CSV table of C-alpha atoms in Angstrom, one decimal:
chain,number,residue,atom,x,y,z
X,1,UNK,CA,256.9,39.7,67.4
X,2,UNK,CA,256.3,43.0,65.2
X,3,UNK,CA,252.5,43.0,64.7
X,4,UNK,CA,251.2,44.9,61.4
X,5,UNK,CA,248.4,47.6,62.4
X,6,UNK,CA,245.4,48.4,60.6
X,7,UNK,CA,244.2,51.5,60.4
X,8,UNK,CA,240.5,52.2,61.1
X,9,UNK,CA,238.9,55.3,59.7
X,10,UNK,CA,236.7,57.1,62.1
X,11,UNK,CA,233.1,55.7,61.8
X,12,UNK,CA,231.6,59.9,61.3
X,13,UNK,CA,227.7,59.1,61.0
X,14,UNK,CA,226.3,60.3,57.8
X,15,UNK,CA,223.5,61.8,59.2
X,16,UNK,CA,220.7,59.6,58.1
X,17,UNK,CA,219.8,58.4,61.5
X,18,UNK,CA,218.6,62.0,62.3
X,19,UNK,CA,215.9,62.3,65.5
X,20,UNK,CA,212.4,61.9,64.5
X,21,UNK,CA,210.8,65.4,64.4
X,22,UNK,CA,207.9,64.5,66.0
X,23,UNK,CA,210.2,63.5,70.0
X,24,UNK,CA,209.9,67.9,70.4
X,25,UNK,CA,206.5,67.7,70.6
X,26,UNK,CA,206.6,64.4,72.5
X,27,UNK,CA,209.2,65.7,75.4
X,28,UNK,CA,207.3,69.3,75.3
X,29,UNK,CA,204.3,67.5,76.6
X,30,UNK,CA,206.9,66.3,79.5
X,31,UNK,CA,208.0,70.0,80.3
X,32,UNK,CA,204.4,71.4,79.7
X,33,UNK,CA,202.8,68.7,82.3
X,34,UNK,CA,205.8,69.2,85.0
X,35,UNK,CA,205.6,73.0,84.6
X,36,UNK,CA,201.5,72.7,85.3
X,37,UNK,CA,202.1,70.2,88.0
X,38,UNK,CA,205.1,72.2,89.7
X,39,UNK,CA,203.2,75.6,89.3
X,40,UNK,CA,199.5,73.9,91.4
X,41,UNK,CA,201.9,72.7,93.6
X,42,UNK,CA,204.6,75.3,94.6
X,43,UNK,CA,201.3,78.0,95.0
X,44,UNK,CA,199.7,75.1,97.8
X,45,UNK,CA,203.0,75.1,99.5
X,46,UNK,CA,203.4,78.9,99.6
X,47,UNK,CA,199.7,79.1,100.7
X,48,UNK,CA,200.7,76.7,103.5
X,49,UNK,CA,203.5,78.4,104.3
X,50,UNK,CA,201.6,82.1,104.6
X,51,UNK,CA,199.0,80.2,106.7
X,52,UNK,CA,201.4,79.1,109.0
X,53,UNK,CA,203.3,82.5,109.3
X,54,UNK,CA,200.9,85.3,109.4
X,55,UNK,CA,197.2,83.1,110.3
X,56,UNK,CA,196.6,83.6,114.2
X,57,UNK,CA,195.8,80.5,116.1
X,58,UNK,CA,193.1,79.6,118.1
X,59,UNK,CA,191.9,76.4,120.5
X,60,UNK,CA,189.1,74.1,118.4
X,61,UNK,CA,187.7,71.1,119.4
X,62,UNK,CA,187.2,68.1,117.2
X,63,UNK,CA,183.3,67.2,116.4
X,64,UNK,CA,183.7,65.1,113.4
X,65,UNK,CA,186.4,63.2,111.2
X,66,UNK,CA,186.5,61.5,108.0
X,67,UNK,CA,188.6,59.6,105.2
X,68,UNK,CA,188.1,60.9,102.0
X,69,UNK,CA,188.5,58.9,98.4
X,70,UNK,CA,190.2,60.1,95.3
X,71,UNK,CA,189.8,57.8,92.6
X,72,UNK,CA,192.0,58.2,89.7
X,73,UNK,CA,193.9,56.1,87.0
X,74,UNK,CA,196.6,55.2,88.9
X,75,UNK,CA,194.6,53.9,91.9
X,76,UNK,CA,193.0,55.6,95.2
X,77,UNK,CA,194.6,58.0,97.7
X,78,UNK,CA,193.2,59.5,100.8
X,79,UNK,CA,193.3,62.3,102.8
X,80,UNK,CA,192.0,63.2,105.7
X,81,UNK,CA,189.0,65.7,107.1
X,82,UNK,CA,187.9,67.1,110.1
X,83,UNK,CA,185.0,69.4,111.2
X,84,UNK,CA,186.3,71.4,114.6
X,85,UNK,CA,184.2,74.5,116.4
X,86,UNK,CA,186.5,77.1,117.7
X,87,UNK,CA,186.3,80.9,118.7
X,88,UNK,CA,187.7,84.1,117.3
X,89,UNK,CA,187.2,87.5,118.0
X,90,UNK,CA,184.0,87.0,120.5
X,91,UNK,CA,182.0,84.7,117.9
X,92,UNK,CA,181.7,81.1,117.5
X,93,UNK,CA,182.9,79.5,114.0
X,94,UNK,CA,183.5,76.5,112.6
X,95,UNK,CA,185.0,74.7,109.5
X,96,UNK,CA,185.7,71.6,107.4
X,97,UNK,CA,189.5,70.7,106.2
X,98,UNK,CA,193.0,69.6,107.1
X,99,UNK,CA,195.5,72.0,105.2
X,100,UNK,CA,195.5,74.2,102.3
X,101,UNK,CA,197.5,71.8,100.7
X,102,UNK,CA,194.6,68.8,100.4
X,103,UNK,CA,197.4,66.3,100.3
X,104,UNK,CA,196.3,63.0,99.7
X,105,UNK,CA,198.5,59.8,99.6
X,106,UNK,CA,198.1,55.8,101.3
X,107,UNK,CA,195.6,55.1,103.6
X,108,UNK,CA,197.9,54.4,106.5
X,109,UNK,CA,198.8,58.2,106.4
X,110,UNK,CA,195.6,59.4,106.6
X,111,UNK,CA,194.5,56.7,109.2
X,112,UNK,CA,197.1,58.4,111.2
X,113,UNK,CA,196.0,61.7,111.2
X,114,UNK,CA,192.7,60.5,112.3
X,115,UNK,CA,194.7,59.1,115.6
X,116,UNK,CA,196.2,62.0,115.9
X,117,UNK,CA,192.8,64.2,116.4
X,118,UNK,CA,190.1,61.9,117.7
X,119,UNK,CA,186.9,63.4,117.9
X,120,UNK,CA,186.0,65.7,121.1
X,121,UNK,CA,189.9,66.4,121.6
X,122,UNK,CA,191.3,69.5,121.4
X,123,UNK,CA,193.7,71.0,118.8
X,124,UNK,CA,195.0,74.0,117.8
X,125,UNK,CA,193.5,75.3,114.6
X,126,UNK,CA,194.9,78.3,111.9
X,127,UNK,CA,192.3,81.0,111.4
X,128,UNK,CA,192.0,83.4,108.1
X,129,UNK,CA,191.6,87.0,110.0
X,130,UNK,CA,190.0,88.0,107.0
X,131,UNK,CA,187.5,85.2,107.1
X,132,UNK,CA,187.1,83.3,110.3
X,133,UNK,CA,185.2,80.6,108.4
X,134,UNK,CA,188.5,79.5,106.9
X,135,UNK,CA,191.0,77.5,109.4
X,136,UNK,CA,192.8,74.6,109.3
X,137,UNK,CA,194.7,72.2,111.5
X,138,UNK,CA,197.7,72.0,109.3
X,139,UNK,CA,199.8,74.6,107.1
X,140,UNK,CA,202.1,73.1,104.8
X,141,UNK,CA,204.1,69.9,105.6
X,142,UNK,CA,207.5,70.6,105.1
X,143,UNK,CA,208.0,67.2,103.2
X,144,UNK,CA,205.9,68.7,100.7
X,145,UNK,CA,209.1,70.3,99.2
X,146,UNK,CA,210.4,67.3,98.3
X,147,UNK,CA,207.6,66.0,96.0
X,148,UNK,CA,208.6,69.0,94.1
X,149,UNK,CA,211.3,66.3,92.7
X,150,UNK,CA,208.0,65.1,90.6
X,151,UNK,CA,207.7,67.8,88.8
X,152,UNK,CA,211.1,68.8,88.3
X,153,UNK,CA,211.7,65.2,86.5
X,154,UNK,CA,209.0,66.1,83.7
X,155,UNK,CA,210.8,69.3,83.8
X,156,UNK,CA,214.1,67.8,83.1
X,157,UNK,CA,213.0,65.5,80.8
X,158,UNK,CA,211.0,68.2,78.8
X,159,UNK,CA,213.6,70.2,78.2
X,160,UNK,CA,216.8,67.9,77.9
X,161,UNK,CA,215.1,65.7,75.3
X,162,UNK,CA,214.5,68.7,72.4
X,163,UNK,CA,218.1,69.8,73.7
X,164,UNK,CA,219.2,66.3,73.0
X,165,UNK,CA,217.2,66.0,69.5
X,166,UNK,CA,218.9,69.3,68.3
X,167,UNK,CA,222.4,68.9,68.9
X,168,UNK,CA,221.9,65.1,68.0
X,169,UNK,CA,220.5,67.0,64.2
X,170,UNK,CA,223.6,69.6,64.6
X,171,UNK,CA,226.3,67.0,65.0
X,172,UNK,CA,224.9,64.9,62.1
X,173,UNK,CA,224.5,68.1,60.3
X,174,UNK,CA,227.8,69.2,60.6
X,175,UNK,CA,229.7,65.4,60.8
X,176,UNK,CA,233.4,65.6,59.4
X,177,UNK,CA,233.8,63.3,56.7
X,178,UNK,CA,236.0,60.0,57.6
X,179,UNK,CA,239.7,61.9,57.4
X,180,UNK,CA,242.5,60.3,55.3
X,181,UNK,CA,246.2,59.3,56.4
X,182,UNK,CA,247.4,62.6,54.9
X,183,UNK,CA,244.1,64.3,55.8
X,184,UNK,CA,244.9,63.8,59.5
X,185,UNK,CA,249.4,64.0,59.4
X,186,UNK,CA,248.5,67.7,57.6
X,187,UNK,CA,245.9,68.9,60.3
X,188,UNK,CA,246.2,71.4,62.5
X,189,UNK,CA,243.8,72.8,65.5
X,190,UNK,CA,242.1,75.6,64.2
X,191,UNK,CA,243.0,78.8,65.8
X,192,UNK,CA,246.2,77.8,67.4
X,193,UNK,CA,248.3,79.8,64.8
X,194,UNK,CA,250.8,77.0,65.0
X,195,UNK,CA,251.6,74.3,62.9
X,196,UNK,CA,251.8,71.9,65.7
X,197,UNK,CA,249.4,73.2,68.8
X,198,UNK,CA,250.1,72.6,71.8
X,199,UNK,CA,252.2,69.7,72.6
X,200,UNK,CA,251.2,68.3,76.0
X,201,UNK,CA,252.7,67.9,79.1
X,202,UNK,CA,254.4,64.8,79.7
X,203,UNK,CA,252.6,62.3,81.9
X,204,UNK,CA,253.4,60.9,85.3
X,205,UNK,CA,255.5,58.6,84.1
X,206,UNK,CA,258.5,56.5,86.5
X,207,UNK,CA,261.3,54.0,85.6
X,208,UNK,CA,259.9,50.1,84.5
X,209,UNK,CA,260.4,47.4,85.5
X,210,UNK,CA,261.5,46.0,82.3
X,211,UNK,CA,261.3,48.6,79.9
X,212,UNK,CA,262.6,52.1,80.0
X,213,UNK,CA,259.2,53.8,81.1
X,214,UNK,CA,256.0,52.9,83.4
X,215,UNK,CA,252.9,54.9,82.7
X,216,UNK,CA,250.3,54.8,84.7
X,217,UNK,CA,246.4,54.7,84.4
X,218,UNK,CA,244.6,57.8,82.7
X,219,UNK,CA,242.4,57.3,86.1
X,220,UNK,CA,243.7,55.6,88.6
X,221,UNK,CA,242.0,53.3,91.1
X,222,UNK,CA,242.5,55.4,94.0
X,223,UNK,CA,240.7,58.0,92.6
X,224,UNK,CA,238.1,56.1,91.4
X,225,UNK,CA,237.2,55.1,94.9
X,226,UNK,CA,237.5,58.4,96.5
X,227,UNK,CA,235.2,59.8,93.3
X,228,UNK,CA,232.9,56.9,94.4
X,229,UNK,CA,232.8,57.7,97.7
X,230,UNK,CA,232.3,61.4,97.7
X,231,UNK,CA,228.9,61.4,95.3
X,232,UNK,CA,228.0,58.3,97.4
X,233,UNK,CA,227.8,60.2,100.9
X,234,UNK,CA,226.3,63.2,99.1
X,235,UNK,CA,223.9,61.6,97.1
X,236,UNK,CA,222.6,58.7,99.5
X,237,UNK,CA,222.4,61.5,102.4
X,238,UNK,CA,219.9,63.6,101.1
X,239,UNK,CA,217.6,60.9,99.5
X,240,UNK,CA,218.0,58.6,102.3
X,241,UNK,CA,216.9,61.3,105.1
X,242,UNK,CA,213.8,62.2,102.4
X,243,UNK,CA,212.7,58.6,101.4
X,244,UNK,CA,212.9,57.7,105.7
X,245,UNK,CA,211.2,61.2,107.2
X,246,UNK,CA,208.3,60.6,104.2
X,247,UNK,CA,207.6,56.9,105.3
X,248,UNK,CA,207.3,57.9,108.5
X,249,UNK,CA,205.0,60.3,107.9
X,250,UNK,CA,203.0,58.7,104.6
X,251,UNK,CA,204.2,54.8,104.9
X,252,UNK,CA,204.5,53.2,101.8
X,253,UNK,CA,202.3,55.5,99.0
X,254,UNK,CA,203.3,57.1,95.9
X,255,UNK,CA,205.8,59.5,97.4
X,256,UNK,CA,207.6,56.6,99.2
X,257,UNK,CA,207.7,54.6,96.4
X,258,UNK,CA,209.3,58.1,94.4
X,259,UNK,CA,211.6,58.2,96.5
X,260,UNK,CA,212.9,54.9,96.5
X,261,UNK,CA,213.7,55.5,93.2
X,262,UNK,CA,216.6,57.8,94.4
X,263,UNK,CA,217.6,55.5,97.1
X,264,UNK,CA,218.4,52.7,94.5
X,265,UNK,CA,220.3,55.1,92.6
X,266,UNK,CA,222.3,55.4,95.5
X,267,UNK,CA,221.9,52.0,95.4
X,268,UNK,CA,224.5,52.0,92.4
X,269,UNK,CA,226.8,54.2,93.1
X,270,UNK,CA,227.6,52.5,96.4
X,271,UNK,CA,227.8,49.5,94.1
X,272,UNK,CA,230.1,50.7,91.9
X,273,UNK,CA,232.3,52.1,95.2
X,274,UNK,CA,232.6,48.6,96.1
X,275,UNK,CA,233.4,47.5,93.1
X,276,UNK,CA,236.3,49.9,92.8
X,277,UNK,CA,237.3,48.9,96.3
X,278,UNK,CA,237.3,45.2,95.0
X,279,UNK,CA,239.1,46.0,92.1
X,280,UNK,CA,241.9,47.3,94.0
X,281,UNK,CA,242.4,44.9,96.3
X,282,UNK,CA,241.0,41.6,94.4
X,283,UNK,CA,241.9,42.2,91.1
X,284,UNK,CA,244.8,44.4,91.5
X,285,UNK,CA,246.6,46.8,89.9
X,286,UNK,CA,247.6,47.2,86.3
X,287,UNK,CA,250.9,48.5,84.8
X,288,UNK,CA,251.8,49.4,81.4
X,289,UNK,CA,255.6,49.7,79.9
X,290,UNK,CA,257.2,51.4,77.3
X,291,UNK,CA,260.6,51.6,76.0
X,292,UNK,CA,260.0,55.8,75.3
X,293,UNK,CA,257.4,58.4,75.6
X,294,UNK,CA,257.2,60.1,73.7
X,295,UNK,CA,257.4,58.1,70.5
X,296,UNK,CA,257.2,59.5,67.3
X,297,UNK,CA,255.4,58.8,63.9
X,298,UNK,CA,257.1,55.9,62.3
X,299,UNK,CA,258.4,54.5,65.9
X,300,UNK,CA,259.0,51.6,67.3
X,301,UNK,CA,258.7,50.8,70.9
X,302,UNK,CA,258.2,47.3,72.9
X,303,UNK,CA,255.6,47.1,75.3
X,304,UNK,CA,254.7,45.4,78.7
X,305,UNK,CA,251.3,45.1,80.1
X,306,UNK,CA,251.4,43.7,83.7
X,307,UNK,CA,248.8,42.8,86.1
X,308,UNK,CA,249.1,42.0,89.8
X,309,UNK,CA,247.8,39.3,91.8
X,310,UNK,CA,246.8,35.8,91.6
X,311,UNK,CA,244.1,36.1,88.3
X,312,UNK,CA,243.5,34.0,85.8
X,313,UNK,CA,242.4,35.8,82.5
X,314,UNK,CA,239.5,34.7,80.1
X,315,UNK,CA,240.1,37.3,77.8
X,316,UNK,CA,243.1,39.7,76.9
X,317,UNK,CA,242.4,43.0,75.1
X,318,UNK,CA,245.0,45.5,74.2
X,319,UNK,CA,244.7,48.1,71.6
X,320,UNK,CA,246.7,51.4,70.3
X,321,UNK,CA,243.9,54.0,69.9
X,322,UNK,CA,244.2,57.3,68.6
X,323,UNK,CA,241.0,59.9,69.6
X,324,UNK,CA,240.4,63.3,67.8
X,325,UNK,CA,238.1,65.6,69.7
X,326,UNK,CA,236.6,68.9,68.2
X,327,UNK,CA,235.3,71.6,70.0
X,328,UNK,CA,232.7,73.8,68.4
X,329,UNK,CA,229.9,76.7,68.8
X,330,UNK,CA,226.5,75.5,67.7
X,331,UNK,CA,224.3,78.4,68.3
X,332,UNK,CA,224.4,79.3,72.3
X,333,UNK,CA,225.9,75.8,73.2
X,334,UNK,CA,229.0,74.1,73.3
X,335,UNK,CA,229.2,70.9,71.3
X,336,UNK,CA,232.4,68.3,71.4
X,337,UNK,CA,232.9,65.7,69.0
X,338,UNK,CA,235.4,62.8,70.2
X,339,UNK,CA,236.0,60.1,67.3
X,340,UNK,CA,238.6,57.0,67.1
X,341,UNK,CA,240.6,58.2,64.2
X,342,UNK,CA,243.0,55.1,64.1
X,343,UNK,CA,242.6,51.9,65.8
X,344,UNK,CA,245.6,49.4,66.3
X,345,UNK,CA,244.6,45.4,67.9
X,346,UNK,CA,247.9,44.5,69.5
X,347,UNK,CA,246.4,41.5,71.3
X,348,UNK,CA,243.0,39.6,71.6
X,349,UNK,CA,244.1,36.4,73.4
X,350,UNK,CA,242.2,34.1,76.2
X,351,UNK,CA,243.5,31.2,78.9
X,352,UNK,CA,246.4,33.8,80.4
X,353,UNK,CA,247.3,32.6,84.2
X,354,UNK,CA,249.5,34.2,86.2
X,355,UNK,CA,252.0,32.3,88.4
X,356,UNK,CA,252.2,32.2,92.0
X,357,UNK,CA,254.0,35.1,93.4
X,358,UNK,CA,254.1,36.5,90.0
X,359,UNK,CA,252.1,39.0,87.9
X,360,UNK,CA,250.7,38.0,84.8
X,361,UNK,CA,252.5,39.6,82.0
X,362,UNK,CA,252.2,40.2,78.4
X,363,UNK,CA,254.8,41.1,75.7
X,364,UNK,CA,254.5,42.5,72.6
X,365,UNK,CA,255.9,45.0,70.0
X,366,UNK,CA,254.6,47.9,67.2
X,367,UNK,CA,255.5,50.4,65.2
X,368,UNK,CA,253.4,53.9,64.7
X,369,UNK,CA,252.4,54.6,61.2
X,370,UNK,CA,254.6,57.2,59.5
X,371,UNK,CA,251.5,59.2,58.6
X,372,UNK,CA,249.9,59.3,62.3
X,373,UNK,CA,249.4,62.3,63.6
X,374,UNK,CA,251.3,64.2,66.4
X,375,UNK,CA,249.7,64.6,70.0
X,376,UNK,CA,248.6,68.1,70.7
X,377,UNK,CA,245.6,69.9,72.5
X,378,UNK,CA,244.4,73.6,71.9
X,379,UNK,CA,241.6,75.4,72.9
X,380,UNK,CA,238.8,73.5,70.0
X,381,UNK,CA,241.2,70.6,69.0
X,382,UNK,CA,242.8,67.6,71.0
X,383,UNK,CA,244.3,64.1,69.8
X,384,UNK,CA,245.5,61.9,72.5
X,385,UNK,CA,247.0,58.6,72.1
X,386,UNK,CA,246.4,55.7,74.7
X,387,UNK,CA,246.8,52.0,75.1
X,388,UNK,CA,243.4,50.5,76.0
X,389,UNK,CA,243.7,47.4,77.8
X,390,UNK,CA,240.8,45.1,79.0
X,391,UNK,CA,240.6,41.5,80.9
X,392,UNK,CA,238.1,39.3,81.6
X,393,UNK,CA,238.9,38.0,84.8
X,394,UNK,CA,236.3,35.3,86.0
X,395,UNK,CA,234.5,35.6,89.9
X,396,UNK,CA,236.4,39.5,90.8
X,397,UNK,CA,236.3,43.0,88.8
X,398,UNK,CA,237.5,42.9,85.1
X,399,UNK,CA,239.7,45.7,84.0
X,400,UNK,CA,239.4,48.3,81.6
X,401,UNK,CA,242.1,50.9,81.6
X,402,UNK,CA,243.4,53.9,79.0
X,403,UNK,CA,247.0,54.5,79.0
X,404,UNK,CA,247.5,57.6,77.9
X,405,UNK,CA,251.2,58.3,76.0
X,406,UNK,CA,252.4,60.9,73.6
X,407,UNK,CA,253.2,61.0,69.8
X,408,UNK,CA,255.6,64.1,69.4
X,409,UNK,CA,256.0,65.6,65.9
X,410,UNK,CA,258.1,64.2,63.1
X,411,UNK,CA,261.9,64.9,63.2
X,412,UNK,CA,263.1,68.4,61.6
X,413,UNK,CA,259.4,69.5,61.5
C-alpha cells in the first residue's frame, strides 16, 4: 500500500519554560558545602599521611580506652580513644587519641578497635618530634580517600546544575524557530561553502533478502554488549573492591551504605549487559530492507522490516524520521541542538506472530516528500535520515532500533 506522510514540524521550545533563577543559588550551596567538606577532609588525610611518613615511632602501652558519642541530625557515630604511656628521648609522656583524622562511623568499627588494643597491651604509637605530647596509634586510613567521593558529589552537583541552568536559558534563548518545507529544502550548513555539505559515506549496507538493499542497525547488538561489558568490569571493579575493604573495616555505617550506592549502579549496568545478551539471543536480530540507498527527495522505495526468531509482537512501530542537529559556540562551551524536523508513521499495528521457522515480517511502501531535505554533515550542521522501528514483544527484550539511510540531493542540482 502507498501510505501518505505527514509532516511534523520540529517542536523548537519557545523559551517560556526557562530555569528558575533562584536553582544557581540552590546548587551553589551544593558546591560551596562539598568544597568545605572536601577541603576539612583532604587537610586530615594529608595530616595523617605526614604523621605516618616523617613522625618516629615508639613502643606505648595501653592504660585506658573508650567509645566516644557524636550526636548529630543524622543519628550517632563513634570513634574510638585510647590513653597509652610511652617514652621518647629519655622522658616519659603520654597522650589521649586514635589518629589525626578523628574518624568516626558505626559502633561495630569502633568496638573493633577497642579489640584490637585492649588495655595493658602493647602498641606502637606515632610521636610529634616537636611535641612529644602528641602521638597517635593511627595515621591516616587509607580508605579515607575514598570518602573523598562525598564531597566530590556536592561538588558535581554544585557545579553541573548552574552549567545545566545556563545552557538550558542559552538554548531557549537562542531556539530556531519551527523551519518550513522550503525553509529546510533551501538550507545549507553554515560554513561549508557548499551548497550541499558534505554528503556522507554510504553505510554498511549488503544485498536483501527481498529487496535490493539490507541496512543494518545504527548500533548493532554486538556492540552494545561489548559497550556493556567493558564500563561493567571497570565500573563494578573499583566500587566493588571499595564498598568490600570499607565493610571490613567499618561494617555497615554511613560510608558502607555510600558506597553501595555505587555498587547498585553497577547494579544496572550489569543489568542492562544482560539484557543486551538476552536481546541477542531471545529476541533476536532485526533487519531492515530497501529497494535503494540512497533515495532521493520525491522517491519511492518498498521496505521490509524483519525480525528473527519465534516472537510474538504486541505492538509494531515503524517510522521515517528526519533529525537536524546544530552545532554552536555559546560563550566557552560547546552546545548541540538535535531536533525531529519531519516525522513519517509507516506502521503502528499490534497481534503480529511470526511462524514457526520463519521471521516475522512486515511490508510496506512510501514516498519522500519532494521538499525534504538532502543528507549531509559538516563541521556545525548534520541531518541524518533513519527508520526507527520498535516492538513490544511480551516475557523477552523489546526492540528499538535506528536505521540509518541516505537522502542524496535532487537530480541536476
Amino acid at each position: 500500500m502507498n501510505v501518505r506522510f505527514r509532516s511534523k514540524p520540529a517542536k523548537y521550545d519557545s523559551g517560556r519554560h526557562t530555569a528558575p533563577g533562584c536553582l544557581i543559588p540552590f546548587f551553589l550551596i551544593f558546591a560551596i558545602a562539598g568544597a568545605a567538606a572536601g577541603f576539612f577532609l583532604f587537610r586530615n588525610i594529608q595530616k595523617g599521611r605526614e604523621v605516618e611518613n616523617t613522625w618516629p615511632q615508639v613502643p606505648a602501652r595501653i592504660i585506658s580506652s573508650q567509645i566516644i558519642t557524636n550526636h548529630d541530625s543524622d543519628g550517632n557515630t563513634y570513634r574510638p580513644e585510647f590513653t597509652y604511656v610511652y617514652e621518647f628521648e629519655g622522658r616519659q609522656e603520654s597522650a589521649t587519641g586514635h589518629s589525626p583524622a578523628r574518624f568516626s562511623s558505626g559502633y561495630g568499627w569502633a568496638n573493633r578497635r577497642l579489640a584490637e588494643h585492649p588495655v595493658g597491651s602493647e602498641t606502637m604509637v606515632y610521636v610529634n618530634p616537636a611535641d612529644p605530647s602528641e602521638a597517635y596509634i593511627e595515621g591516616a586510613s587509607g580508605m579515607l580517600w575514598l570518602f573523598l567521593l562525598i564531597p566530590a558529589v556536592f561538588i558535581a552537583v554544585g557545579i553541573g546544575g548552574p552549567v545545566w541552568v545556563l545552557r538550558s536559558r542559552s538554548a531557549e534563548s537562542t531556539a530556531l524557530p519551527a523551519p518550513s518545507a522550503a525553509d529546510l529544502s533551501q538550507r545549507t550548513p553554515s560554513g561549508s561553502g557548499k551548497a550541499f555539505g558534505c554528503f556522507p559515506a554510504a553505510p554498511k549496507t549488503t544485498p536483501g533478502r527481498r529487496l535490493a538493499v539490507s541496512i543494518p542497525p545504527e548500533t548493532s547488538g554486538v556492540a552494545r554488549i561489548i559497550g556493556l561489558l567493558l564500563v561493567s568490569i571497570i565500573w563494578n571493579g573499583i566500587s566493588w573492591v571499595g564498598f568490600v575493604s570499607v565493610y571490613r573495616e567499618q561494617g555497615w555505617a554511613f560510608p558502607t551504605f555510600f558506597l553501595l550506592l555505587f555498587v547498585l549502579v553497577g547494579a544496572g549496568l550489569i543489568s542492562g549487559f544482560v539484557h543486551a545478551v538476552l536481546r541477542v539471543f531471545l529476541t533476536g536480530s532485526t533487519e531492515l530492507e530497501l529497494d535503494r540507498e540512497p533515495m532521493r527527495p520525491g522517491g519511492y522505495s518498498r521496505l521490509v522490516v524483519r525480525q528473527h526468531g519465534r516472537n510474538r509482537i504486541n505492538q509494531l512501530s515503524v517510522k521515517v524520521l528526519c533529525r537536524e542537529s546544530v552545532t554552536y559556540r555559546q560563550g566557552t562551551s560547546t552546545v548541540t541542538h538535535t531536533e525531529t524536523v519531519y516525522e513519517y508513521p509507516l506502521a503502528d499495528l499490534s497481534g503480529g506472530e511470526s511462524r514457526p521457522g520463519q521471521p516475522f515480517e512486515f511490508t510496506t511502501e512510501f514516498a519522500l516528500p519532494e521538499e525534504a531535505m538532502h543528507s549531509f554533515q559538516a563541521s556545525n550542521n548534520k541531518i541524518v535520515w533513519s527508520v526507527e522501528v520498535k516492538m513490544d514483544i511480551p516475557g523477552k527484550p523489546d526492540v528499538h532500533d535506528q536505521f540509518v539511510f541516505r537522502v542524496a540531493p535532487p537530480m541536476g542540482a
